[in-house]
PDB file of C-alpha atoms (C1' of nucleotides) in Angstrom:
ATOM      1  CA  UNK A  13     -23.989 -24.443 -20.490  1.00 37.00           C
ATOM      2  CA  UNK A  14     -25.714 -21.775 -22.474  1.00 41.00           C
ATOM      3  CA  UNK A  15     -28.434 -21.686 -19.829  1.00 48.00           C
ATOM      4  CA  UNK A  16     -27.897 -18.516 -17.785  1.00 52.00           C
ATOM      5  CA  UNK A  17     -29.542 -19.930 -14.697  1.00 66.00           C
ATOM      6  CA  UNK A  18     -26.442 -21.895 -13.791  1.00 82.00           C
ATOM      7  CA  UNK A  19     -22.749 -21.144 -13.884  1.00 91.00           C
ATOM      8  CA  UNK A  20     -20.843 -23.075 -16.548  1.00 95.00           C
ATOM      9  CA  UNK A  21     -18.766 -26.043 -15.366  1.00 95.00           C
ATOM     10  CA  UNK A  22     -16.034 -28.052 -17.022  1.00 96.00           C
ATOM     11  CA  UNK A  23     -18.744 -30.498 -18.096  1.00 95.00           C
ATOM     12  CA  UNK A  24     -20.460 -27.743 -20.049  1.00 95.00           C
ATOM     13  CA  UNK A  25     -17.207 -26.609 -21.628  1.00 96.00           C
ATOM     14  CA  UNK A  26     -16.388 -30.235 -22.458  1.00 96.00           C
ATOM     15  CA  UNK A  27     -19.729 -30.728 -24.171  1.00 94.00           C
ATOM     16  CA  UNK A  28     -19.468 -27.490 -26.127  1.00 94.00           C
ATOM     17  CA  UNK A  29     -15.891 -28.120 -27.198  1.00 95.00           C
ATOM     18  CA  UNK A  30     -16.403 -31.798 -28.022  1.00 95.00           C
ATOM     19  CA  UNK A  31     -13.810 -32.894 -25.470  1.00 95.00           C
ATOM     20  CA  UNK A  32     -13.875 -34.502 -22.049  1.00 95.00           C
ATOM     21  CA  UNK A  33     -14.008 -32.919 -18.615  1.00 95.00           C
ATOM     22  CA  UNK A  34     -10.497 -34.223 -17.931  1.00 95.00           C
ATOM     23  CA  UNK A  35      -9.179 -32.381 -20.958  1.00 96.00           C
ATOM     24  CA  UNK A  36     -10.985 -29.192 -20.009  1.00 97.00           C
ATOM     25  CA  UNK A  37      -9.700 -29.412 -16.465  1.00 96.00           C
ATOM     26  CA  UNK A  38      -6.134 -29.870 -17.676  1.00 96.00           C
ATOM     27  CA  UNK A  39      -6.485 -27.104 -20.246  1.00 96.00           C
ATOM     28  CA  UNK A  40      -7.901 -24.544 -17.847  1.00 96.00           C
ATOM     29  CA  UNK A  41      -5.880 -25.378 -14.753  1.00 94.00           C
ATOM     30  CA  UNK A  42      -2.582 -25.060 -16.603  1.00 92.00           C
ATOM     31  CA  UNK A  43      -1.705 -28.739 -16.228  1.00 92.00           C
ATOM     32  CA  UNK A  44      -2.187 -29.339 -19.944  1.00 93.00           C
ATOM     33  CA  UNK A  45       1.508 -29.680 -20.804  1.00 91.00           C
ATOM     34  CA  UNK A  46       2.091 -32.552 -18.428  1.00 90.00           C
ATOM     35  CA  UNK A  47      -1.292 -34.014 -19.410  1.00 91.00           C
ATOM     36  CA  UNK A  48      -0.215 -33.973 -23.040  1.00 91.00           C
ATOM     37  CA  UNK A  49      -2.988 -31.788 -24.391  1.00 94.00           C
ATOM     38  CA  UNK A  50      -2.175 -29.979 -27.639  1.00 94.00           C
ATOM     39  CA  UNK A  51      -1.792 -26.223 -27.456  1.00 94.00           C
ATOM     40  CA  UNK A  52      -4.325 -25.902 -30.254  1.00 94.00           C
ATOM     41  CA  UNK A  53      -6.978 -27.682 -28.227  1.00 95.00           C
ATOM     42  CA  UNK A  54      -6.104 -25.680 -25.152  1.00 96.00           C
ATOM     43  CA  UNK A  55      -6.628 -22.439 -27.071  1.00 96.00           C
ATOM     44  CA  UNK A  56      -9.931 -23.739 -28.387  1.00 96.00           C
ATOM     45  CA  UNK A  57     -11.133 -24.749 -24.939  1.00 96.00           C
ATOM     46  CA  UNK A  58     -10.023 -21.430 -23.464  1.00 96.00           C
ATOM     47  CA  UNK A  59     -12.007 -19.535 -26.060  1.00 96.00           C
ATOM     48  CA  UNK A  60     -15.182 -21.466 -25.350  1.00 96.00           C
ATOM     49  CA  UNK A  61     -14.653 -21.103 -21.617  1.00 96.00           C
ATOM     50  CA  UNK A  62     -14.299 -17.335 -22.049  1.00 96.00           C
ATOM     51  CA  UNK A  63     -17.433 -17.213 -24.195  1.00 95.00           C
ATOM     52  CA  UNK A  64     -19.356 -19.063 -21.507  1.00 95.00           C
ATOM     53  CA  UNK A  65     -18.022 -16.840 -18.765  1.00 95.00           C
ATOM     54  CA  UNK A  66     -16.497 -19.855 -17.093  1.00 96.00           C
ATOM     55  CA  UNK A  67     -14.600 -19.441 -13.850  1.00 95.00           C
ATOM     56  CA  UNK A  68     -13.248 -22.194 -11.653  1.00 96.00           C
ATOM     57  CA  UNK A  69     -15.456 -23.268  -8.783  1.00 96.00           C
ATOM     58  CA  UNK A  70     -12.913 -22.790  -6.023  1.00 95.00           C
ATOM     59  CA  UNK A  71     -14.953 -24.749  -3.502  1.00 95.00           C
ATOM     60  CA  UNK A  72     -14.926 -27.786  -5.762  1.00 96.00           C
ATOM     61  CA  UNK A  73     -11.217 -27.321  -6.369  1.00 96.00           C
ATOM     62  CA  UNK A  74     -10.696 -27.061  -2.634  1.00 96.00           C
ATOM     63  CA  UNK A  75     -12.689 -30.220  -2.127  1.00 95.00           C
ATOM     64  CA  UNK A  76     -10.626 -32.085  -4.661  1.00 95.00           C
ATOM     65  CA  UNK A  77      -7.259 -30.747  -3.539  1.00 95.00           C
ATOM     66  CA  UNK A  78      -8.049 -30.808   0.182  1.00 94.00           C
ATOM     67  CA  UNK A  79      -7.046 -27.154   0.500  1.00 94.00           C
ATOM     68  CA  UNK A  80      -9.233 -24.116   0.197  1.00 96.00           C
ATOM     69  CA  UNK A  81      -6.733 -21.481  -0.795  1.00 96.00           C
ATOM     70  CA  UNK A  82      -8.026 -19.343   2.069  1.00 97.00           C
ATOM     71  CA  UNK A  83      -5.741 -18.020   4.784  1.00 97.00           C
ATOM     72  CA  UNK A  84      -7.097 -16.478   7.929  1.00 98.00           C
ATOM     73  CA  UNK A  85      -5.777 -13.657  10.064  1.00 98.00           C
ATOM     74  CA  UNK A  86      -7.191 -12.507  13.361  1.00 98.00           C
ATOM     75  CA  UNK A  87      -6.232  -9.098  14.685  1.00 98.00           C
ATOM     76  CA  UNK A  88      -7.521  -7.409  17.839  1.00 97.00           C
ATOM     77  CA  UNK A  89      -8.832  -4.278  16.089  1.00 97.00           C
ATOM     78  CA  UNK A  90      -8.791  -2.730  12.628  1.00 97.00           C
ATOM     79  CA  UNK A  91      -8.561   0.919  13.661  1.00 96.00           C
ATOM     80  CA  UNK A  92      -5.032   0.763  14.934  1.00 95.00           C
ATOM     81  CA  UNK A  93      -2.047   1.745  12.804  1.00 95.00           C
ATOM     82  CA  UNK A  94       0.019  -1.214  13.886  1.00 94.00           C
ATOM     83  CA  UNK A  95      -2.591  -3.894  13.142  1.00 97.00           C
ATOM     84  CA  UNK A  96      -3.944  -2.094  10.090  1.00 97.00           C
ATOM     85  CA  UNK A  97      -0.468  -2.120   8.626  1.00 97.00           C
ATOM     86  CA  UNK A  98      -0.056  -5.767   9.575  1.00 97.00           C
ATOM     87  CA  UNK A  99      -3.295  -6.873   7.919  1.00 97.00           C
ATOM     88  CA  UNK A 100      -2.429  -4.837   4.820  1.00 98.00           C
ATOM     89  CA  UNK A 101       0.902  -6.662   4.536  1.00 97.00           C
ATOM     90  CA  UNK A 102      -0.774  -9.981   5.220  1.00 97.00           C
ATOM     91  CA  UNK A 103      -3.172  -9.359   2.365  1.00 97.00           C
ATOM     92  CA  UNK A 104      -0.347  -8.547  -0.053  1.00 98.00           C
ATOM     93  CA  UNK A 105       1.683 -11.586   0.935  1.00 96.00           C
ATOM     94  CA  UNK A 106      -1.373 -13.819   0.630  1.00 96.00           C
ATOM     95  CA  UNK A 107      -2.243 -12.523  -2.832  1.00 95.00           C
ATOM     96  CA  UNK A 108       1.343 -12.948  -3.984  1.00 95.00           C
ATOM     97  CA  UNK A 109       0.884 -16.625  -3.173  1.00 94.00           C
ATOM     98  CA  UNK A 110      -2.483 -16.915  -4.931  1.00 93.00           C
ATOM     99  CA  UNK A 111      -4.219 -17.249  -1.597  1.00 96.00           C
ATOM    100  CA  UNK A 112      -7.347 -15.435  -0.498  1.00 97.00           C
ATOM    101  CA  UNK A 113      -6.950 -13.561   2.792  1.00 97.00           C
ATOM    102  CA  UNK A 114      -9.748 -13.599   5.344  1.00 97.00           C
ATOM    103  CA  UNK A 115      -9.176 -11.021   8.071  1.00 97.00           C
ATOM    104  CA  UNK A 116     -11.312 -10.638  11.176  1.00 97.00           C
ATOM    105  CA  UNK A 117     -11.022  -8.652  14.391  1.00 98.00           C
ATOM    106  CA  UNK A 118     -11.664 -10.058  17.859  1.00 98.00           C
ATOM    107  CA  UNK A 119     -12.087  -6.721  19.661  1.00 97.00           C
ATOM    108  CA  UNK A 120      -9.736  -8.267  22.252  1.00 95.00           C
ATOM    109  CA  UNK A 121     -12.604 -10.501  23.353  1.00 97.00           C
ATOM    110  CA  UNK A 122     -11.578 -14.097  24.050  1.00 97.00           C
ATOM    111  CA  UNK A 123     -15.036 -15.483  23.206  1.00 97.00           C
ATOM    112  CA  UNK A 124     -15.205 -13.558  19.957  1.00 97.00           C
ATOM    113  CA  UNK A 125     -11.692 -14.690  19.150  1.00 98.00           C
ATOM    114  CA  UNK A 126     -12.652 -18.313  19.710  1.00 97.00           C
ATOM    115  CA  UNK A 127     -15.758 -17.967  17.545  1.00 97.00           C
ATOM    116  CA  UNK A 128     -13.650 -16.543  14.733  1.00 97.00           C
ATOM    117  CA  UNK A 129     -11.222 -19.440  14.977  1.00 98.00           C
ATOM    118  CA  UNK A 130     -14.123 -21.915  14.853  1.00 96.00           C
ATOM    119  CA  UNK A 131     -15.556 -20.176  11.816  1.00 96.00           C
ATOM    120  CA  UNK A 132     -12.226 -20.139  10.003  1.00 97.00           C
ATOM    121  CA  UNK A 133     -11.795 -23.837  10.786  1.00 96.00           C
ATOM    122  CA  UNK A 134     -15.275 -24.659   9.517  1.00 94.00           C
ATOM    123  CA  UNK A 135     -14.541 -22.824   6.282  1.00 95.00           C
ATOM    124  CA  UNK A 136     -11.415 -24.966   5.993  1.00 95.00           C
ATOM    125  CA  UNK A 137      -8.878 -22.172   5.697  1.00 97.00           C
ATOM    126  CA  UNK A 138      -5.416 -23.560   5.064  1.00 97.00           C
ATOM    127  CA  UNK A 139      -3.825 -21.826   8.049  1.00 97.00           C
ATOM    128  CA  UNK A 140      -4.473 -19.098  10.593  1.00 98.00           C
ATOM    129  CA  UNK A 141      -2.339 -16.187  11.731  1.00 98.00           C
ATOM    130  CA  UNK A 142      -3.319 -14.766  15.084  1.00 98.00           C
ATOM    131  CA  UNK A 143      -2.011 -11.315  15.897  1.00 97.00           C
ATOM    132  CA  UNK A 144      -2.145 -10.072  19.452  1.00 94.00           C
ATOM    133  CA  UNK A 145      -4.017 -13.134  20.697  1.00 96.00           C
ATOM    134  CA  UNK A 146      -6.210 -12.619  23.742  1.00 95.00           C
ATOM    135  CA  UNK A 147      -6.340 -16.318  24.690  1.00 96.00           C
ATOM    136  CA  UNK A 148      -3.610 -18.138  22.746  1.00 97.00           C
ATOM    137  CA  UNK A 149      -3.971 -21.402  24.693  1.00 97.00           C
ATOM    138  CA  UNK A 150      -7.652 -21.689  23.744  1.00 97.00           C
ATOM    139  CA  UNK A 151      -6.790 -20.989  20.113  1.00 97.00           C
ATOM    140  CA  UNK A 152      -4.136 -23.684  20.090  1.00 97.00           C
ATOM    141  CA  UNK A 153      -6.579 -26.160  21.660  1.00 96.00           C
ATOM    142  CA  UNK A 154      -9.133 -25.535  18.908  1.00 96.00           C
ATOM    143  CA  UNK A 155      -6.570 -25.599  16.130  1.00 96.00           C
ATOM    144  CA  UNK A 156      -4.838 -28.721  17.389  1.00 95.00           C
ATOM    145  CA  UNK A 157      -8.151 -30.584  17.586  1.00 93.00           C
ATOM    146  CA  UNK A 158      -8.878 -29.566  13.993  1.00 93.00           C
ATOM    147  CA  UNK A 159      -5.325 -30.218  12.810  1.00 93.00           C
ATOM    148  CA  UNK A 160      -5.138 -26.561  11.774  1.00 96.00           C
ATOM    149  CA  UNK A 161      -1.761 -24.923  11.240  1.00 96.00           C
ATOM    150  CA  UNK A 162      -1.507 -21.626  13.070  1.00 97.00           C
ATOM    151  CA  UNK A 163       1.058 -19.017  13.937  1.00 97.00           C
ATOM    152  CA  UNK A 164       0.980 -16.339  16.600  1.00 97.00           C
ATOM    153  CA  UNK A 165       2.115 -12.896  15.612  1.00 96.00           C
ATOM    154  CA  UNK A 166       3.129  -9.995  17.867  1.00 94.00           C
ATOM    155  CA  UNK A 167       2.375 -11.878  21.077  1.00 91.00           C
ATOM    156  CA  UNK A 168       3.644 -15.377  21.868  1.00 91.00           C
ATOM    157  CA  UNK A 169       1.466 -18.451  22.177  1.00 93.00           C
ATOM    158  CA  UNK A 170       2.573 -21.559  24.044  1.00 90.00           C
ATOM    159  CA  UNK A 171       1.509 -24.216  21.546  1.00 91.00           C
ATOM    160  CA  UNK A 172       2.494 -22.866  18.144  1.00 96.00           C
ATOM    161  CA  UNK A 173       5.247 -20.971  16.367  1.00 96.00           C
ATOM    162  CA  UNK A 174       5.271 -17.328  17.376  1.00 96.00           C
ATOM    163  CA  UNK A 175       6.647 -14.278  15.622  1.00 95.00           C
ATOM    164  CA  UNK A 176       7.040 -11.775  18.395  1.00 91.00           C
ATOM    165  CA  UNK A 177       7.490  -8.025  18.327  1.00 88.00           C
ATOM    166  CA  UNK A 178      10.648  -7.208  20.259  1.00 92.00           C
ATOM    167  CA  UNK A 179       9.244  -4.800  22.818  1.00 93.00           C
ATOM    168  CA  UNK A 180      12.189  -5.287  25.145  1.00 95.00           C
ATOM    169  CA  UNK A 181      14.896  -4.106  22.759  1.00 96.00           C
ATOM    170  CA  UNK A 182      12.618  -1.430  21.361  1.00 94.00           C
ATOM    171  CA  UNK A 183      12.235   0.025  24.836  1.00 95.00           C
ATOM    172  CA  UNK A 184      15.964  -0.271  25.472  1.00 95.00           C
ATOM    173  CA  UNK A 185      16.872   1.569  22.326  1.00 94.00           C
ATOM    174  CA  UNK A 186      14.358   4.311  22.950  1.00 93.00           C
ATOM    175  CA  UNK A 187      15.513   4.818  26.540  1.00 92.00           C
ATOM    176  CA  UNK A 188      19.158   4.868  25.521  1.00 91.00           C
ATOM    177  CA  UNK A 189      18.440   7.442  22.845  1.00 92.00           C
ATOM    178  CA  UNK A 190      16.577   9.648  25.292  1.00 88.00           C
ATOM    179  CA  UNK A 191      19.362   9.492  27.841  1.00 86.00           C
ATOM    180  CA  UNK A 192      22.282   9.946  25.404  1.00 85.00           C
ATOM    181  CA  UNK A 193      24.988   9.200  27.940  1.00 72.00           C
ATOM    182  CA  UNK A 194      23.299  10.996  30.828  1.00 77.00           C
ATOM    183  CA  UNK A 195      23.536   9.303  34.224  1.00 76.00           C
ATOM    184  CA  UNK A 196      19.834   9.007  35.075  1.00 70.00           C
ATOM    185  CA  UNK A 197      20.308   8.624  38.827  1.00 73.00           C
ATOM    186  CA  UNK A 198      22.203  11.921  39.004  1.00 76.00           C
ATOM    187  CA  UNK A 199      19.427  13.862  37.309  1.00 76.00           C
ATOM    188  CA  UNK A 200      17.414  16.301  39.444  1.00 80.00           C
ATOM    189  CA  UNK A 201      13.909  15.020  40.175  1.00 77.00           C
ATOM    190  CA  UNK A 202      12.265  17.346  37.659  1.00 78.00           C
ATOM    191  CA  UNK A 203      14.420  15.921  34.823  1.00 78.00           C
ATOM    192  CA  UNK A 204      13.952  12.258  35.638  1.00 79.00           C
ATOM    193  CA  UNK A 205      12.584   9.962  32.993  1.00 82.00           C
ATOM    194  CA  UNK A 206       9.346   8.125  33.669  1.00 86.00           C
ATOM    195  CA  UNK A 207       7.656   5.325  31.811  1.00 89.00           C
ATOM    196  CA  UNK A 208       4.008   6.218  31.275  1.00 90.00           C
ATOM    197  CA  UNK A 209       1.340   4.144  29.572  1.00 85.00           C
ATOM    198  CA  UNK A 210       0.454   0.563  28.854  1.00 86.00           C
ATOM    199  CA  UNK A 211      -1.118  -2.043  31.080  1.00 87.00           C
ATOM    200  CA  UNK A 212       1.244  -3.496  33.661  1.00 83.00           C
ATOM    201  CA  UNK A 213      -0.146  -7.018  33.346  1.00 86.00           C
ATOM    202  CA  UNK A 214       0.087  -6.887  29.577  1.00 85.00           C
ATOM    203  CA  UNK A 215       2.914  -8.907  28.077  1.00 87.00           C
ATOM    204  CA  UNK A 216       4.120  -6.196  25.688  1.00 88.00           C
ATOM    205  CA  UNK A 217       4.047  -3.494  28.380  1.00 93.00           C
ATOM    206  CA  UNK A 218       5.902  -5.710  30.821  1.00 93.00           C
ATOM    207  CA  UNK A 219       8.669  -6.283  28.279  1.00 93.00           C
ATOM    208  CA  UNK A 220       8.918  -2.566  27.549  1.00 94.00           C
ATOM    209  CA  UNK A 221       9.203  -1.753  31.241  1.00 95.00           C
ATOM    210  CA  UNK A 222      11.873  -4.394  31.530  1.00 95.00           C
ATOM    211  CA  UNK A 223      13.895  -2.827  28.719  1.00 95.00           C
ATOM    212  CA  UNK A 224      13.405   0.645  30.166  1.00 94.00           C
ATOM    213  CA  UNK A 225      14.531  -0.450  33.646  1.00 93.00           C
ATOM    214  CA  UNK A 226      17.539  -2.378  32.419  1.00 94.00           C
ATOM    215  CA  UNK A 227      18.915   0.705  30.733  1.00 91.00           C
ATOM    216  CA  UNK A 228      18.317   2.804  33.809  1.00 86.00           C
TER     217      UNK A 228
ATOM    218  C1'  DG B  29     -38.924 -44.753  14.210  1.00 71.30           C
ATOM    219  C1'  DT B  30     -33.521 -45.325  13.052  1.00 71.30           C
ATOM    220  C1'  DA B  31     -29.576 -47.192  10.754  1.00 71.30           C
ATOM    221  C1'  DT B  32     -27.170 -47.608   6.580  1.00 71.30           C
ATOM    222  C1'  DA B  33     -26.284 -46.935   1.701  1.00 71.30           C
ATOM    223  C1'  DG B  34     -26.242 -44.212  -2.224  1.00 71.30           C
ATOM    224  C1'  DT B  35     -26.247 -39.713  -4.689  1.00 71.30           C
ATOM    225  C1'  DT B  36     -25.102 -35.035  -5.427  1.00 71.30           C
ATOM    226  C1'  DC B  37     -22.128 -30.914  -6.240  1.00 71.30           C
ATOM    227  C1'  DG B  38     -17.375 -29.463  -9.614  1.00 71.30           C
ATOM    228  C1'  DT B  39     -12.796 -30.484  -9.898  1.00 71.30           C
ATOM    229  C1'  DA B  40      -8.054 -32.810 -10.351  1.00 71.30           C
ATOM    230  C1'  DT B  41      -5.707 -36.818 -11.400  1.00 71.30           C
ATOM    231  C1'  DC B  42      -4.441 -41.759 -12.086  1.00 71.30           C
ATOM    232  C1'  DA B  43      -4.690 -45.336 -15.195  1.00 71.30           C
ATOM    233  C1'  DG B  44      -5.992 -46.634 -19.432  1.00 71.30           C
ATOM    234  C1'  DT B  45      -6.977 -46.473 -24.675  1.00 71.30           C
ATOM    235  C1'  DG B  46      -6.762 -46.210 -29.666  1.00 71.30           C
ATOM    236  C1'  DA B  47      -4.198 -44.438 -33.374  1.00 71.30           C
ATOM    237  C1'  DG B  48      -0.028 -43.856 -35.575  1.00 71.30           C
TER     238       DG B  48
ATOM    239  C1'  DC C  20       7.055 -46.717 -28.297  1.00 71.30           C
ATOM    240  C1'  DT C  21       4.739 -41.790 -28.329  1.00 71.30           C
ATOM    241  C1'  DC C  22       0.879 -38.894 -28.731  1.00 71.30           C
ATOM    242  C1'  DA C  23      -3.396 -36.896 -27.429  1.00 71.30           C
ATOM    243  C1'  DC C  24      -6.706 -37.678 -25.293  1.00 71.30           C
ATOM    244  C1'  DT C  25     -10.835 -40.185 -22.112  1.00 71.30           C
ATOM    245  C1'  DG C  26     -13.116 -42.737 -18.164  1.00 71.30           C
ATOM    246  C1'  DA C  27     -13.399 -43.564 -13.509  1.00 71.30           C
ATOM    247  C1'  DT C  28     -12.758 -42.049  -9.179  1.00 71.30           C
ATOM    248  C1'  DA C  29     -12.275 -39.457  -4.745  1.00 71.30           C
ATOM    249  C1'  DC C  30     -12.557 -35.367  -2.152  1.00 71.30           C
ATOM    250  C1'  DG C  31     -16.510 -33.719   2.339  1.00 71.30           C
ATOM    251  C1'  DA C  32     -20.900 -32.654   3.658  1.00 71.30           C
ATOM    252  C1'  DA C  33     -25.695 -32.647   2.960  1.00 71.30           C
ATOM    253  C1'  DC C  34     -29.202 -34.864   1.449  1.00 71.30           C
ATOM    254  C1'  DT C  35     -32.438 -38.721  -0.208  1.00 71.30           C
ATOM    255  C1'  DA C  36     -33.596 -43.576  -0.601  1.00 71.30           C
ATOM    256  C1'  DT C  37     -33.991 -47.998   1.136  1.00 71.30           C
ATOM    257  C1'  DA C  38     -34.022 -51.633   4.635  1.00 71.30           C
ATOM    258  C1'  DC C  39     -35.216 -53.052   8.909  1.00 71.30           C
TER     259       DC C  39
END
DNA sequence: GTATAGTTCGTATCAGTGAG
DNA sequence: CTCACTGATACGAACTATAC
């Protein structure tokens, strides 16, 4: 298609190169060896495609292959070192696999979280990673209904694989290091160790307190 | 009105084809 | 039989066309 009003497709490249759309598809998708297309023709097609500024329509590819190449991640907030680092890693891992990462934050709001899941499902992402889920059961309900693969990260979810941060052992190790062989119960009141911070009803905090107490 | 059928988008892929 | 390709088709959703 020399017409600038529309993006070139494999049909345009086929017409301009005197070949068929099947050949162009094979040549440009890298499947040309198994499709028995000559390297000469592949080079020719590639040149014309470059001239026309062709790029694959990923939505059409997704339609054909029944996978979008998109992977979703939901984190509670962006401005947090822990989740910022997590989403950065997620992006790298996704790109290494030729996937396009879509990262959204729920602001720890269950309704917002659910809306994000619905949106990711409607855009047909291939799978969803949910970090620090606010309402994991609701997420699993939505994903199960849509046959959407999902994994919980940091906090556990009941209906899907979960990769959990080990807050219990982290707290244990920290407490042990602080005490360094000291008998805590024999310490004078002013030297006692206290656990400060977190939300008691929060899963991660509860596990940390557990680890802290067990060492004491 | 409403139900159903057909077309559209761009791509990947199976099955087929003609030439050697 | 191999080689180097082509034609037909299906994917999912939105839309139009046709029949009743």
